[in-house]
Coordinates of C-alpha atoms and ligand atoms in Angstrom, one line a residue:
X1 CA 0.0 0.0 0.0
X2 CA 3.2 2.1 0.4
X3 CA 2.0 3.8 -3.6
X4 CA -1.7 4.8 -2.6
X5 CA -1.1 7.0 0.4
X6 CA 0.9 9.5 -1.8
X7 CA -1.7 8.7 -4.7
X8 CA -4.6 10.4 -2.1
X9 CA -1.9 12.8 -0.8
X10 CA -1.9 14.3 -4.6
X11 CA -5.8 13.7 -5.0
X12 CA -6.2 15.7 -1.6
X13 CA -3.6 18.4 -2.7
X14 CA -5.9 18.5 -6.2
X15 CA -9.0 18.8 -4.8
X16 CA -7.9 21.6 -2.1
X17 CA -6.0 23.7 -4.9
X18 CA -9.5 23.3 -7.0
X19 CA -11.4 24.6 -4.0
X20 CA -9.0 27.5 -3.2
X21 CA -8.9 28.5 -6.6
X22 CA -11.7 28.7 -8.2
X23 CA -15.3 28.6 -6.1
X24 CA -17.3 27.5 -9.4
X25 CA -15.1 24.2 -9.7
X26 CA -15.2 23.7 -5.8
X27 CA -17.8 21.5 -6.2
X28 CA -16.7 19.4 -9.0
X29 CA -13.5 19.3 -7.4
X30 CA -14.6 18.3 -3.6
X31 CA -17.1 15.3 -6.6
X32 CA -13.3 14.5 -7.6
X33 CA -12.0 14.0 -4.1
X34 CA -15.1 12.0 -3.3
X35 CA -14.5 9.9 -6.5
X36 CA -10.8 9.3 -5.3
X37 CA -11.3 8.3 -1.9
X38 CA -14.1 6.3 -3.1
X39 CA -12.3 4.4 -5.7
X40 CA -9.1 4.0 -3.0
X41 CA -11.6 2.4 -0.9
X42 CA -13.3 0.3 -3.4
X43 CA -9.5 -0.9 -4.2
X44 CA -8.7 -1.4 -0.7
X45 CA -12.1 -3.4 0.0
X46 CA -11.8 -5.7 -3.3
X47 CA -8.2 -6.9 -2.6
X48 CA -7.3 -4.7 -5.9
X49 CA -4.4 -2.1 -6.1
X50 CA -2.5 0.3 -8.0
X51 CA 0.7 -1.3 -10.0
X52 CA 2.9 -0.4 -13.1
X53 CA 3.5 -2.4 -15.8
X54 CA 6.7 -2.4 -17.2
X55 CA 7.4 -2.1 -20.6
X56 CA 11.0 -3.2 -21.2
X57 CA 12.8 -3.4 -24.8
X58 CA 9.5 -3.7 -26.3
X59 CA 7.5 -5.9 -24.9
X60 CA 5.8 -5.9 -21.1
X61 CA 8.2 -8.1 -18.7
X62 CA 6.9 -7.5 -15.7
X63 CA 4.5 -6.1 -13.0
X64 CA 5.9 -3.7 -10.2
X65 CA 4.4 -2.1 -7.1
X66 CA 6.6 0.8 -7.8
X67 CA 9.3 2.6 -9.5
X68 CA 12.2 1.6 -6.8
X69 CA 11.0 -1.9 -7.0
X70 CA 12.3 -1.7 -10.7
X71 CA 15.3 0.3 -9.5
X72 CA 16.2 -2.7 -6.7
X73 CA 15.7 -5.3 -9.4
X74 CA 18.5 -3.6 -11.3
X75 CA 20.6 -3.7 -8.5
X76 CA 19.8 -7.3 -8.7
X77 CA 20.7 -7.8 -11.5
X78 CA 23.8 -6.1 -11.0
X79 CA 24.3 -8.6 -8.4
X80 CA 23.7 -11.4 -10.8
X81 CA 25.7 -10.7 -13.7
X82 CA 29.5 -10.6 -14.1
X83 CA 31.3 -7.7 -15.7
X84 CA 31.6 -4.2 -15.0
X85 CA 28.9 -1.6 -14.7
X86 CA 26.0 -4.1 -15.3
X87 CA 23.5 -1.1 -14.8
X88 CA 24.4 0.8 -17.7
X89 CA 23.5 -2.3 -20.0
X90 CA 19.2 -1.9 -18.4
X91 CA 17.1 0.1 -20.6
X92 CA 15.4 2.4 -19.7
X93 CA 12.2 1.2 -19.2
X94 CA 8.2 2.6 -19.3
X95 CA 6.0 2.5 -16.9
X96 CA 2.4 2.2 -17.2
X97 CA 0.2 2.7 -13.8
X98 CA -2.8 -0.2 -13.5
X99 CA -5.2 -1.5 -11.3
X100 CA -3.9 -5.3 -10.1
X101 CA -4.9 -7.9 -7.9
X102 CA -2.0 -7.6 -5.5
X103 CA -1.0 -11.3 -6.2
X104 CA -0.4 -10.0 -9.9
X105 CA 2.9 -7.9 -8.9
X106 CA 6.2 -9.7 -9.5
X107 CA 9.0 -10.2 -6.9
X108 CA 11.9 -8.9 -7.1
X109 CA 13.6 -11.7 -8.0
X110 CA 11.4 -12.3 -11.0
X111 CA 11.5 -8.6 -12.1
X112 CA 15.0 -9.2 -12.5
X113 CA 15.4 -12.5 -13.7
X114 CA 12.9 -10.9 -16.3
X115 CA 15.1 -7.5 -17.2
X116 CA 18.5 -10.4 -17.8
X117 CA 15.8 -12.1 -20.1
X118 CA 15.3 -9.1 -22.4
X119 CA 18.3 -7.2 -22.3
X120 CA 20.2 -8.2 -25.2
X121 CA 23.8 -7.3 -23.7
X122 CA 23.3 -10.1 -20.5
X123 CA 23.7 -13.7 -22.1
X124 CA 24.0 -16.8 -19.7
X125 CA 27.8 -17.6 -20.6
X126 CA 30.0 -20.2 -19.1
X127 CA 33.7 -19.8 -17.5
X128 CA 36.0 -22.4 -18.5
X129 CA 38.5 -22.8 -15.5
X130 CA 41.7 -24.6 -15.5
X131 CA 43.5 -26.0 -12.8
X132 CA 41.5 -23.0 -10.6
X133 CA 42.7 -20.3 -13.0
X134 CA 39.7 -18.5 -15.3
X135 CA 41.1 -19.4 -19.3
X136 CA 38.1 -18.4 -21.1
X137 CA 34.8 -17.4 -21.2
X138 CA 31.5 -17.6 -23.6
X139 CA 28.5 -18.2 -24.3
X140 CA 27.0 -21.5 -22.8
X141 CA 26.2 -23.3 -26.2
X142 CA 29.3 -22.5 -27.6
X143 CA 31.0 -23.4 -24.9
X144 CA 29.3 -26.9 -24.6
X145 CA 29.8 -28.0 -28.0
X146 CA 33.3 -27.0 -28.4
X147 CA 34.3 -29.1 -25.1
X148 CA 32.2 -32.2 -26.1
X149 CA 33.8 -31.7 -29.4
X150 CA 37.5 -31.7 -28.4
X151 CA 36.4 -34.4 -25.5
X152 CA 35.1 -36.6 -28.5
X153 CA 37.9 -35.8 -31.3
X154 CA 40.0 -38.8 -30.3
X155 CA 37.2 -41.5 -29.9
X156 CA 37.2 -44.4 -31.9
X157 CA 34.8 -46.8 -33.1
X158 CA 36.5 -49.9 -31.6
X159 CA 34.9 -49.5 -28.2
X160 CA 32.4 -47.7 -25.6
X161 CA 34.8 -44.4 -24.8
X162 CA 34.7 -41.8 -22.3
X163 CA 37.1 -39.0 -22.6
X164 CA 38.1 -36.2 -19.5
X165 CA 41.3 -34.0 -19.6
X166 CA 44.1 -34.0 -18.6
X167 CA 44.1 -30.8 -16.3
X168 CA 41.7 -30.3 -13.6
X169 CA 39.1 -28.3 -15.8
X170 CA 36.0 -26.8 -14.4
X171 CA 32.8 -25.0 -15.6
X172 CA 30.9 -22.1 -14.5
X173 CA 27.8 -20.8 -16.0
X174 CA 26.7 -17.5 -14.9
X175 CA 25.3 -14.1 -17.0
X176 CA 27.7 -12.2 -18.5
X177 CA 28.0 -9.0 -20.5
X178 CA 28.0 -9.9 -24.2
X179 CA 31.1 -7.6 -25.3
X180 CA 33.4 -8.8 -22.3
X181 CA 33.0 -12.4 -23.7
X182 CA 35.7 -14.2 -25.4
X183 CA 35.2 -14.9 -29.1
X184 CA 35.0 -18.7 -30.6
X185 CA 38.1 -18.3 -32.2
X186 CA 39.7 -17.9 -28.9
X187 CA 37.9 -19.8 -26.6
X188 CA 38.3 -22.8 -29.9
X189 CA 41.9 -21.9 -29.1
X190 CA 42.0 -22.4 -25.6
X191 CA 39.6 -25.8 -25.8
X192 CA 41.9 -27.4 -28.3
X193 CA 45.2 -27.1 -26.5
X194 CA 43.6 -29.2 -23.4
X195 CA 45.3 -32.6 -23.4
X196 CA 42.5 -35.3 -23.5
X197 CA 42.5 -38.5 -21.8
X198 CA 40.5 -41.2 -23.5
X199 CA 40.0 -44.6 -21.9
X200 CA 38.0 -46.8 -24.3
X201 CA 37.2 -50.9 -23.5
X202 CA 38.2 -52.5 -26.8
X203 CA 37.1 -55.9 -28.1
X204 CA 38.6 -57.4 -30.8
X205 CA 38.4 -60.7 -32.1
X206 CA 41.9 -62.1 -33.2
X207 CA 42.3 -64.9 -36.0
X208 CA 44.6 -67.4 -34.4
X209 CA 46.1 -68.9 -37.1
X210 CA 46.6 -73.1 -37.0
X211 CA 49.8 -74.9 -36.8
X212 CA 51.3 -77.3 -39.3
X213 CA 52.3 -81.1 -37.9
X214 CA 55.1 -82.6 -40.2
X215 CA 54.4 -86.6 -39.9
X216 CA 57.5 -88.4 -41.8
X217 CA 56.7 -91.7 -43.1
X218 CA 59.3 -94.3 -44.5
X219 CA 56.4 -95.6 -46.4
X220 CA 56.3 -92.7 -49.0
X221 CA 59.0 -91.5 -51.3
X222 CA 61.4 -88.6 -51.0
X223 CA 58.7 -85.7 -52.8
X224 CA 55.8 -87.4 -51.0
X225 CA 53.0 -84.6 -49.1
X226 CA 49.7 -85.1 -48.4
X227 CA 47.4 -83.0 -45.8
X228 CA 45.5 -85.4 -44.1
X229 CA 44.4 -83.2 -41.4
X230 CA 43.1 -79.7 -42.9
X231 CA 44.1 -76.7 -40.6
X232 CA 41.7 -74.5 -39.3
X233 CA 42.2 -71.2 -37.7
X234 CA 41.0 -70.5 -34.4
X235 CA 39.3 -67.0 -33.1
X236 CA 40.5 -65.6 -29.6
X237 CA 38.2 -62.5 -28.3
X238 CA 40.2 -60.0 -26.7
X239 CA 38.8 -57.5 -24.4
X240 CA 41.3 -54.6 -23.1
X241 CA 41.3 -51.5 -21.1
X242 CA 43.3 -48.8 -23.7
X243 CA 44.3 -45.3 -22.0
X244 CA 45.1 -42.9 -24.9
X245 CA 46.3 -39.2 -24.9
X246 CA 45.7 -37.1 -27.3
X247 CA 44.8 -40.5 -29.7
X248 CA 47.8 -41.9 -28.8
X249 CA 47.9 -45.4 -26.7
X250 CA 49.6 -44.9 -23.5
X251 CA 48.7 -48.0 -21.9
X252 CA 46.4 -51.2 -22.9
X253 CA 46.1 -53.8 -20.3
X254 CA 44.2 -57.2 -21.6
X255 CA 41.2 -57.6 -19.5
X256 CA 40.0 -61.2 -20.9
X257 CA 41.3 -63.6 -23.5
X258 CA 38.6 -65.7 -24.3
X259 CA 38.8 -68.8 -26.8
X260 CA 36.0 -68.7 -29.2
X261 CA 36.8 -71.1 -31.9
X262 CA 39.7 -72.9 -31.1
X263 CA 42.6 -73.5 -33.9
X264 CA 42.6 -77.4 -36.0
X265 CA 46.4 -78.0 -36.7
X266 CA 46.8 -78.9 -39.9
X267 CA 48.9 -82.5 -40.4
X268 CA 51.0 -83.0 -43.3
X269 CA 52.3 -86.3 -44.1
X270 CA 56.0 -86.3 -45.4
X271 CA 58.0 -89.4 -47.4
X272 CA 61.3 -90.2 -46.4
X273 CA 62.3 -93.2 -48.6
X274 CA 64.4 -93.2 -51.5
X275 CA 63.0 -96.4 -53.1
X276 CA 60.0 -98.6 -52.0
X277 CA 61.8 -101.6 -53.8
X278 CA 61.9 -104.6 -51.5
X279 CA 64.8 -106.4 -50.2
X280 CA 64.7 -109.3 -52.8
X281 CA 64.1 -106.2 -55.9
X282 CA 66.4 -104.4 -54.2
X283 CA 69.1 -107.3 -54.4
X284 CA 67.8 -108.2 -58.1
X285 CA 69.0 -104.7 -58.8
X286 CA 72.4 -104.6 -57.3
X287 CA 73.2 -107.5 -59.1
X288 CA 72.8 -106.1 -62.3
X289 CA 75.8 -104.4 -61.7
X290 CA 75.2 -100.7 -63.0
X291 CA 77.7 -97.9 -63.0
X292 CA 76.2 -94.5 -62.0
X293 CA 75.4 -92.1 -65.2
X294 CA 77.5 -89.3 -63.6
X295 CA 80.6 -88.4 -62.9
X296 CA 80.7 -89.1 -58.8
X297 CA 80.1 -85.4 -57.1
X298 CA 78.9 -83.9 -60.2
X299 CA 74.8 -84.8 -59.4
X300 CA 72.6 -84.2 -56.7
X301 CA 69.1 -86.0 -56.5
X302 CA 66.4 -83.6 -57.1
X303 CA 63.5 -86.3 -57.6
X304 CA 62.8 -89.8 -57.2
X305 CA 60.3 -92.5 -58.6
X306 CA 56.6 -92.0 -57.6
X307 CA 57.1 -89.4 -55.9
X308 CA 53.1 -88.9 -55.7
X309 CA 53.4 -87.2 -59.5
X310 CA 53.7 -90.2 -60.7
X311 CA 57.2 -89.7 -61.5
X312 CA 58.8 -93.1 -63.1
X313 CA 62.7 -92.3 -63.2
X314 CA 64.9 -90.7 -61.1
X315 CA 65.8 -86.9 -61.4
X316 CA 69.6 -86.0 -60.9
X317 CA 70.3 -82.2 -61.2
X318 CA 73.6 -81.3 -62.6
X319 CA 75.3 -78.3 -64.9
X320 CA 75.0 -78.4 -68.1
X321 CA 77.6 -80.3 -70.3
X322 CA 78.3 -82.7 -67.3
X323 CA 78.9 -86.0 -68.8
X324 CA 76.1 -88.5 -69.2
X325 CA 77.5 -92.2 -69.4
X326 CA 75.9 -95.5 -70.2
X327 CA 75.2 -97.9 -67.3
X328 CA 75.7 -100.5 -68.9
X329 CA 77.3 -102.3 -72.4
X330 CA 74.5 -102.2 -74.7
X331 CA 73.0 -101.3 -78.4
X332 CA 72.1 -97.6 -78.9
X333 CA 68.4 -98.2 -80.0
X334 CA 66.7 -94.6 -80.1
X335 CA 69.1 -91.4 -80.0
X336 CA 67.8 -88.5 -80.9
X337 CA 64.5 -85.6 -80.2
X338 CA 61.6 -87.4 -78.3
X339 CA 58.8 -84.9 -77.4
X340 CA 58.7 -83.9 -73.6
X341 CA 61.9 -85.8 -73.2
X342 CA 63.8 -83.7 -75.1
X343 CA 67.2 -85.5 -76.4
X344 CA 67.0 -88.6 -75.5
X345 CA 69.3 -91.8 -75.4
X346 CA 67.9 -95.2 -74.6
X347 CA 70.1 -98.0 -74.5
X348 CA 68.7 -101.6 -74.6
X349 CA 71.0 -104.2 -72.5
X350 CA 72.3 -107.1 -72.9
X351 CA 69.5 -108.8 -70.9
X352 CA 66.9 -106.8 -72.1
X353 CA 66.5 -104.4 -69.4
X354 CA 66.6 -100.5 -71.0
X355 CA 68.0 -97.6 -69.6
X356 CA 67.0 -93.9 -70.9
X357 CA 68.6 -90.3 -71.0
X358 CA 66.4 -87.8 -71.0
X359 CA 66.7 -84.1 -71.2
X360 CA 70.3 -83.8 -73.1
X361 CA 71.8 -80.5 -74.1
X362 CA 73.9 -82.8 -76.7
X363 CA 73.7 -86.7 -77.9
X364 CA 77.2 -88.2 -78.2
X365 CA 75.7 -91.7 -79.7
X366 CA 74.1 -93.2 -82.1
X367 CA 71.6 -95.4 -82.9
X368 CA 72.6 -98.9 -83.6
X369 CA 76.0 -98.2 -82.1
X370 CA 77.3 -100.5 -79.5
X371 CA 78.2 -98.9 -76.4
X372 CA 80.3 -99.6 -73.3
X373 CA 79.8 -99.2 -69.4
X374 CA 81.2 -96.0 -68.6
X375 CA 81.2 -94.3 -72.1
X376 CA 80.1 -90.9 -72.6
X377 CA 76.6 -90.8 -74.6
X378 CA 75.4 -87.7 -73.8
X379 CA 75.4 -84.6 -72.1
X380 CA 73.5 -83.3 -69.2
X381 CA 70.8 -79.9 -70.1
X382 CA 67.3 -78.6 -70.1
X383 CA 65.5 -79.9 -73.6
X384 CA 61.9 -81.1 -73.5
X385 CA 59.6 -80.7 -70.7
X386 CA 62.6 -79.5 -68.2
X387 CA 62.5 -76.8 -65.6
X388 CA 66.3 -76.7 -65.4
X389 CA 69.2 -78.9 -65.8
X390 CA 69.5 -82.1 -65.2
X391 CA 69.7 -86.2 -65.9
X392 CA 66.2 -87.9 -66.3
X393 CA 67.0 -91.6 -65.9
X394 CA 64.5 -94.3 -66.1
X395 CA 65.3 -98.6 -66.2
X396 CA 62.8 -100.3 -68.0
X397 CA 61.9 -103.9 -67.7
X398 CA 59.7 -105.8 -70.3
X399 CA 58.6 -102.3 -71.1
X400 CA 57.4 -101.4 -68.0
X401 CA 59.2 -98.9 -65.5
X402 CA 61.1 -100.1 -62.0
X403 CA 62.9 -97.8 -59.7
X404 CA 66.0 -97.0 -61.1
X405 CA 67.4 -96.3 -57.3
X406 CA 68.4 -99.5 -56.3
X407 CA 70.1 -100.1 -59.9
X408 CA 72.5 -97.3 -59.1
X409 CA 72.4 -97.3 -55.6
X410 CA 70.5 -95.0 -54.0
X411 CA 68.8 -97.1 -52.0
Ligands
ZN1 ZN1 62.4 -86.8 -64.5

């Protein structure tokens, strides 16, 4: 009620003057005081009262009781916001007096919570503290999405993340004067020099590879491999806890290692026999009494018979031009080009049995010509079917292949 006693002060002030100054008006002016007390009476009887409504940056923001209500709301609001001389930043405001039900008048408080509201220059900002020392300040959004930005800027997809920084950074939100704020550049600045710590749980499945099993066998030739168990890799799923800074992995500690599929080694079966001639063919062989087809030290085996390719001589790798003798005394019967085999000397014995040369860079015999153990009938290359140089020899027996192994002793 502290507005309405000066309000019937001025009405009985009005009134008097009327009187005083003019008897004619007297009675319209001692009608006006009547109205006034009247209608101060009526207000004070219906609960209703004089207020001002206050129109602030154009539009009405609130309801005071008076003037200095307004005046302490600024002060308020001074109060509220950071930044120097806070006041100067209020409008000036217009007041418009109105008949209110007294629960219609704003508090304080509300008056101004509603002059930060509408003045333009007040924005809700947010300090950006570090280690207790103020580094920037702006306005809230900004300030949100540039943190959670450079928070986030080193998360991968590989695992759940959550990122903090380094330094002990702190946020205060608060109103601010616009023009004192920081500007994005700089605050961007400040943000994305913060060292960020990223822990991130990480599961990855790992292909465990399978193992290979050599099994030798005696039963197989020299050349002989065959899978008989087919590998199969295993999986291993690996959880660990990696700490990264700045993206990069400081630590990574293995949390589980769990078996999901484990490995199937894979067995290979090997031959290591030179001949799979038994004792009595092996014997039958000795005895008829072969020299070898190289010069001793000159050769080195690089394949035997059935080998598994179905290979029916025995392979002896050696330079080119190396000597090729006969293994035997025998008649020259073919000497010459024979497809695959390239030049080629076979020699028929005296028992029948027939050796051949196969692969020669040059034929030193031919056919029809008697030859002795030991002579010189060819020499070693690459012809025919060949993948580099060496002595294909094959002993054949009623026209069908034997192992020549035994027959020169590699057995
Ligand atoms: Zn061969």
């Amino acid at each position: 009620m502290g507005d309405v006693i000066p309000l019937i002060i001025d009405c009985i002030k009005s009134a008097a003057s009327t009187i005083k100054n003019s008897s004619d008006r007297a009675k319209k002016g001692i009608f006006a005081l009547v109205a006034v007390v009247a209608i101060l009476a009526s207000l004070s009887f219906t609960g209703t009262r004089i207020a001002y409504k206050v129109d602030y940056s154009g539009s009405n923001i609130a309801t005071v009781s008076s003037k200095k209500q307004f005046n302490d709301a600024i002060e308020l609001v001074a109060q509220m916001v950071e930044g120097d001389d806070v006041a100067s930043t209020v409008e000036e405001p217009r007041f418009s007096a109105t008949v209110v039900l007294g629960d219609d008048i704003n508090n304080t408080q509300e008056v101004a919570n509603a002059i930060i509201d509408n003045t333009d220059e007040i924005v809700a900002a947010t300090v950006i503290k570090v280690d207790d020392s103020v580094v920037a300040r702006g306005e809230k959004e900004m300030v949100d999405t540039l943190i959670s930005t450079r928070l986030n800027s080193f998360n991968c997809n590989e695992g759940v993340c959550t990122s903090r920084f380094v330094r002990d950074v702190k946020y205060e939100d608060g109103y601010f004067i616009k023009s004192e704020l920081d500007t994005k550049a700089s605050i961007e600045g400040v943000v994305n020099s913060l060292g960020v710590v990223t822990e991130m749980r990480k599961t990855t499945d790992i292909i465990v590879p399978y193992k290979s099993t050599i099994e030798k066998t005696n039963e197989q030739i020299v050349g002989y491999s065959k899978v008989t168990v087919t590998g199969v890799s295993g999986v291993n799923r690996v959880t660990q806890d990696v700490v990264m800074v700045n993206g990069e992995v400081q630590s990574c500690v293995e949390i589980s290692n769990e078996v999901v599929v484990a490995p199937v080694n894979e067995v290979v079966v090997k031959g290591t026999a030179r001949t799979l001639a038994s004792a009595k063919q092996k014997q039958q062989a000795h005895s008829a009494g072969f020299a070898f087809p190289l010069p001793s030290g000159s050769w080195q085996v690089s394949a035997y018979y059935g080998d598994g390719r179905g290979h029916k001589a025995v392979d002896l790798r050696a330079k080119s031009g190396t000597s090729i003798f006969a293994v035997a005394d025998g008649t020259v019967i073919q000497s010459g080009w024979n497809g695959n085999y390239g030049y080629c000397v076979t020699i028929e014995h005296d028992d029948g049995t027939r050796t051949l040369y196969a692969h020669a860079r040059q034929l030193c015999c031919n056919v029809g010509e008697r030859v002795s153990q030991g002579e010189v009938i060819a020499l070693v290359g690459t012809t025919g079917q060949s993948t580099g140089n060496h002595l294909h020899f094959e002993v054949i027996i009623n026209g069908r292949n034997v192992d020549p192994a035994p027959y020169i002793n590699l057995d």
